[in-house]
Coordinates of C-alpha atoms in Angstrom, one line a residue:
X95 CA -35.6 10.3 -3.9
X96 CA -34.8 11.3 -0.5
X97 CA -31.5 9.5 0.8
X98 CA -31.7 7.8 4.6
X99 CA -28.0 6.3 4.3
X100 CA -26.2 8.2 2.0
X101 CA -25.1 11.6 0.5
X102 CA -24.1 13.2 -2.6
X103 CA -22.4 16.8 -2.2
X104 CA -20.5 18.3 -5.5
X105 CA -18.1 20.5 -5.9
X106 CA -15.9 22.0 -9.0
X107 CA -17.0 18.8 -10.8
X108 CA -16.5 16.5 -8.2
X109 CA -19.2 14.4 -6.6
X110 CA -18.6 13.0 -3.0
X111 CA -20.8 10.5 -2.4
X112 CA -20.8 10.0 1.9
X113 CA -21.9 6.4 3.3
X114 CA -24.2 7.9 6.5
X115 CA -24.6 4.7 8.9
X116 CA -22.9 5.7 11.6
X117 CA -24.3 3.5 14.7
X118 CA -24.0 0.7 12.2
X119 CA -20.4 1.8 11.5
X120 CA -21.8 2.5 7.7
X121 CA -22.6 -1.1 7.5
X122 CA -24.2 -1.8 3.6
X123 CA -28.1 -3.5 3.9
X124 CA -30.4 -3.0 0.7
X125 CA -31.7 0.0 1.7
X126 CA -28.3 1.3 1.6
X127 CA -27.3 -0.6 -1.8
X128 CA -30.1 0.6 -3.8
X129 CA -29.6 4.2 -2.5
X130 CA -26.0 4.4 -3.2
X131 CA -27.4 2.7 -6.8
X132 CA -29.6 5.9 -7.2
X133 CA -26.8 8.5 -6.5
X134 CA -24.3 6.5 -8.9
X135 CA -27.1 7.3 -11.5
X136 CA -27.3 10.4 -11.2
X137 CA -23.2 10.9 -11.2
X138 CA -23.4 9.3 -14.6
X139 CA -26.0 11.4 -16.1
X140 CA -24.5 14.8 -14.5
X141 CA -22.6 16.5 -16.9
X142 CA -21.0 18.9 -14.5
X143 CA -19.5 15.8 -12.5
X144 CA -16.4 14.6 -13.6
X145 CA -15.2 12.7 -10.7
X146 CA -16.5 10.7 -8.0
X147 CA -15.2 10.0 -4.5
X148 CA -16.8 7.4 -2.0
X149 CA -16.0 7.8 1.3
X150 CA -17.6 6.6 4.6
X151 CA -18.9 9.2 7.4
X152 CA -17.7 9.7 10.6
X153 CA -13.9 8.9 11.5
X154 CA -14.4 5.1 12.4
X155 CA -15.4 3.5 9.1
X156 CA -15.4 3.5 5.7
X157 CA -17.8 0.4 5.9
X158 CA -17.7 -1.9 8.5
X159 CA -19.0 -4.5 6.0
X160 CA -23.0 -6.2 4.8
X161 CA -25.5 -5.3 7.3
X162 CA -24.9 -8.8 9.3
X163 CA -28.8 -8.3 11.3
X164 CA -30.3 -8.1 7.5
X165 CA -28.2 -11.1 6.3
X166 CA -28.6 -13.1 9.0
X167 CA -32.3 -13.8 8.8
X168 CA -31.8 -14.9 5.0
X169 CA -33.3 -17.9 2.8
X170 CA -30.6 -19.3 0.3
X171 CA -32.7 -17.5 -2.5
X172 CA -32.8 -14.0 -0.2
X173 CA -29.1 -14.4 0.0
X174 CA -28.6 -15.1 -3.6
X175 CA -30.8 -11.9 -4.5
X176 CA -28.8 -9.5 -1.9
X177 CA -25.2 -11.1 -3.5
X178 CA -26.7 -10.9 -7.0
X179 CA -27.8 -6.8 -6.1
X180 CA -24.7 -6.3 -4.4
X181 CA -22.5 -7.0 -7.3
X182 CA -24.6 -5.4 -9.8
X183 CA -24.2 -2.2 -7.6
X184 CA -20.4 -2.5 -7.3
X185 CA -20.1 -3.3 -11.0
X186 CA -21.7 0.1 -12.0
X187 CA -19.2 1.6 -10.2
X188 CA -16.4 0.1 -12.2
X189 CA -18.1 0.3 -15.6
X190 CA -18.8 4.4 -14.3
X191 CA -17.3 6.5 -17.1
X192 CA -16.0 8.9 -14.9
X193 CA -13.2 7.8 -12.8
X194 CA -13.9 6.6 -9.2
X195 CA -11.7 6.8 -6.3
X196 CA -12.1 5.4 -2.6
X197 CA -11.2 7.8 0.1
X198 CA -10.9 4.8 2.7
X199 CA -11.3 6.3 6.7
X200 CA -11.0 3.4 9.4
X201 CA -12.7 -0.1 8.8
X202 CA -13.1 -1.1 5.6
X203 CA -14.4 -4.7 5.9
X204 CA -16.1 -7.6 3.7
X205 CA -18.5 -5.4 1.5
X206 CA -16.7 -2.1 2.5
X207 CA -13.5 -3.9 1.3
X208 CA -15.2 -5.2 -1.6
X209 CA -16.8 -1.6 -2.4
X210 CA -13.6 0.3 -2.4
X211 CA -11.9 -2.9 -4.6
X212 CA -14.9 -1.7 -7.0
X213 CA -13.3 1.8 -7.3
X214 CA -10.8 2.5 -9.8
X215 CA -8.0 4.2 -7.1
X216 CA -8.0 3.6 -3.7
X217 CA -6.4 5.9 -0.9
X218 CA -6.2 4.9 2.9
X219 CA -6.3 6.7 6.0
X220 CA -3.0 5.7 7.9
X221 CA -6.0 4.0 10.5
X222 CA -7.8 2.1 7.8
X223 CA -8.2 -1.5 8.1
X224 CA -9.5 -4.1 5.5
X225 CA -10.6 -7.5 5.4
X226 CA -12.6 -9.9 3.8
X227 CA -13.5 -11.6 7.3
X228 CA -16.9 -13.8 6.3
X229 CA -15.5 -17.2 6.9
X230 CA -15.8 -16.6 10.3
X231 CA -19.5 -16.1 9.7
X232 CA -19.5 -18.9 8.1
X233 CA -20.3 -17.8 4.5
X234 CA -18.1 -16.1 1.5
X235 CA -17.6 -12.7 0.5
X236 CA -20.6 -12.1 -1.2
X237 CA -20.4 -8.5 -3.2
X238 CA -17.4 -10.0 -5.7
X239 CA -14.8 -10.0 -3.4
X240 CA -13.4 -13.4 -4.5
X241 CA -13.4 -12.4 -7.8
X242 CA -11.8 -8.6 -7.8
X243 CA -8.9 -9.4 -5.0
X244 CA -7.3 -11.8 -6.6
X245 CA -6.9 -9.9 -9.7
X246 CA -5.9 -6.7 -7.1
X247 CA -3.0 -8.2 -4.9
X248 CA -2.7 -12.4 -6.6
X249 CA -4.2 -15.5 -6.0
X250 CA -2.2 -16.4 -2.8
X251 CA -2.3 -13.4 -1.3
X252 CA -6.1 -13.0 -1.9
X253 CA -6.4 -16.9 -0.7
X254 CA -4.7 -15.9 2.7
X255 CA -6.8 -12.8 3.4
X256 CA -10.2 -14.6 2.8
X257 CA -9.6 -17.9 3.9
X258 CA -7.9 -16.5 7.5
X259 CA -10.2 -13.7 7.7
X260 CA -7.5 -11.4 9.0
X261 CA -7.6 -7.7 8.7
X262 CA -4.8 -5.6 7.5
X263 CA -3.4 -1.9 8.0
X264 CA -3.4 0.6 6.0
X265 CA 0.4 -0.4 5.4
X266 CA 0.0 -3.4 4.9
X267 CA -2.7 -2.7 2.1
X268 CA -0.3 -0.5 0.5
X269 CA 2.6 -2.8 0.2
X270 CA 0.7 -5.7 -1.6
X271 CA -1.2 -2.9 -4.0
X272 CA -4.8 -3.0 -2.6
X273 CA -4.4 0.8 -1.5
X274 CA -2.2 3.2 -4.2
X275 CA -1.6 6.0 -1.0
X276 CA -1.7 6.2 2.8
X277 CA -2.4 9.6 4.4
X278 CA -3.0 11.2 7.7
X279 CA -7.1 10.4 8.2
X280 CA -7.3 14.5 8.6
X281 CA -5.8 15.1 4.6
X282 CA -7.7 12.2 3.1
X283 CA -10.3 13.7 1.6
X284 CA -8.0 17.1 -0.1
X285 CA -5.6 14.4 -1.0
X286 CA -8.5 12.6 -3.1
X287 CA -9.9 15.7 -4.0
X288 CA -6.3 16.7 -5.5
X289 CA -5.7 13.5 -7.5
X290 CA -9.6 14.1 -8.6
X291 CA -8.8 17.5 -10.0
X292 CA -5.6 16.3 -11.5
X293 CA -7.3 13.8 -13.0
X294 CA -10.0 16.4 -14.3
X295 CA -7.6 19.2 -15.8
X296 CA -6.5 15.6 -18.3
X297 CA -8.6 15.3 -21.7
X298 CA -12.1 13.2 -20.1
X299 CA -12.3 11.5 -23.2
X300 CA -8.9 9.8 -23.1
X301 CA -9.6 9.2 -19.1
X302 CA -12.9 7.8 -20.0
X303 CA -11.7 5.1 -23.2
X304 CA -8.5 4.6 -20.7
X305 CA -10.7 3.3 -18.0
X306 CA -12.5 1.1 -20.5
X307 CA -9.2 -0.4 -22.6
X308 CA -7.9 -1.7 -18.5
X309 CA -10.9 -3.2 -17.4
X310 CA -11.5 -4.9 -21.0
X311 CA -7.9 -5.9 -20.9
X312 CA -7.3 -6.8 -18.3
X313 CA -9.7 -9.7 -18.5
X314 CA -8.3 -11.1 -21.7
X315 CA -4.7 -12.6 -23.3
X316 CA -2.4 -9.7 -24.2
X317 CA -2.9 -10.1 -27.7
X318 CA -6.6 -9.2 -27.4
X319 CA -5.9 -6.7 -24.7
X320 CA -3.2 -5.0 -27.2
X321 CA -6.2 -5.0 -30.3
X322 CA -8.6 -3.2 -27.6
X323 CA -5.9 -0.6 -26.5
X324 CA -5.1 0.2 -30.0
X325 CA -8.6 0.8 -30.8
X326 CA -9.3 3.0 -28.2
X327 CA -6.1 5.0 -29.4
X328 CA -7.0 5.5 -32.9
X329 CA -10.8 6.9 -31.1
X330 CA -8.9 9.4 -29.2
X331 CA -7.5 10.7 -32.8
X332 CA -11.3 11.5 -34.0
X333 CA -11.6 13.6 -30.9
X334 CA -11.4 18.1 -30.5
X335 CA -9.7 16.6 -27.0
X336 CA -6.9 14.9 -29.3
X337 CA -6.0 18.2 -31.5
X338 CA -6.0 20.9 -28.7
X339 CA -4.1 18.9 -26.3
X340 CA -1.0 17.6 -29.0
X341 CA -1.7 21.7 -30.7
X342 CA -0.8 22.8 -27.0
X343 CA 1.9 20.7 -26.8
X344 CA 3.3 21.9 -29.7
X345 CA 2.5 25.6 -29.5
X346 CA 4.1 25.2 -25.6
X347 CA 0.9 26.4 -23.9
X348 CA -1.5 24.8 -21.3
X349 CA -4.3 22.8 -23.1
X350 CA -8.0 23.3 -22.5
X351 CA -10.2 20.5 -22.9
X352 CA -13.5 20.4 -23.5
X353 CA -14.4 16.5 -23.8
X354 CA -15.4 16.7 -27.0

């Protein structure tokens, strides 16, 4: 398939996946959406990739938000379809095995704040700014963003930020939890890079039933969320990953995992 509106470049097992709209300040239409479907594909089913960063091009946005000129000429039933994709797009990036993390440069608004929410770490330029500013459109955030900030930064938090439409910095972002790290916009993508390969030199198996055990948990009572975690434990003991890393541990050495 060849790619309009986005990239993929890898590198030492990481995938950087590059949101290429720039005179539409990487603003997300179908085309767009189905693209960055295609490349999330074929992340998954690359063995070499072990990470995956999503960032936007150019140094003024991450993505500015839904391609407003598409959406504006929708029917109800268009606009149910595009929220419907949307979400289904966002959600393969949260049920990714690999781990996920948002390299957030400049605006970072309705579906871009949505998409980077959709990522399992988030890290902000110290000139990002996000927002889930639809209501003054006159419709909702569309891509799940009603349903993923709240569970990110609290009901009334969430309420304010959609309901007002305001945007917030990068500081701002960090303090109620939406963002993890703030960084000068020239080190953001080495400083995503380096929690990528930090990430990577862990046993992938472990990251990968880690990643599943939150987001099942997460969505249930602690009781359930405790059965699902242990579980996932007592799968990481059937593992190679399991033996060399508590062997290393014991023999003091540096283990070397193979994800198997």
């Amino acid at each position: 398939m060849d790619y309009k509106n986005v990239s993929l470049k890898k590198e030492d097992g990481i995938a950087l996946i590059t949101i290429e709209r720039p005179k539409a300040l990487n603003a997300l239409n179908y085309e767009t959406l189905k693209e960055l479907e295609c490349l999330l594909n074929s992340a998954r089913n690359d063995e070499e990739i072990k990470a995956v960063i999503i960032t936007g091009g150019g140094e003024k946005a991450f993505v500015a938000g839904a391609d407003i000129a598409e959406m504006s000429k929708m029917t109800p039933v268009e606009a149910k379809k595009f929220s419907e994709f949307g979400q289904h797009v966002f959600r393969e990036i949260e049920l990714l095995s690999k781990p996920v993390i948002a390299a957030v440069n400049g605006f970072a608004l309705g579906g871009g704040c949505e998409l980077s929410m959709a990522c399992d770490i988030r890290i902000a330029s110290k000139n990002a700014k996000f927002g889930q500013p639809e209501v003054g459109l006159g419709i909702i955030p569309g891509f799940s963003g009603t349903q993923r900030l709240p569970r990110l930064v609290g009901t009334s938090k969430a309420k304010e930020l959609i309901f007002t439409g305001d945007m917030i910095n990068a500081e701002e972002a960090y303090n109620i939890g939406l963002v993890s790290k703030v960084v000068e916009q020239s080190e953001l993508i080495n400083e995503a890079k380096k929690i990528a390969q930090k990430i990577m030199s862990k046993g992938q198996l472990a990251i990968k039933l880690a990643k599943e055990a939150i987001n099942k948990g997460i969505e249930t009572d602690i009781d359930t969320g405790n059965t699902i975690e242990a579980d996932a434990f007592a799968l990481c003991f059937s593992t190679n990953d399991q033996k060399e890393g508590m062997g290393a541990f014991l023999e003091k050495r540096t283990p070397k995992f193979e994800g198997k």
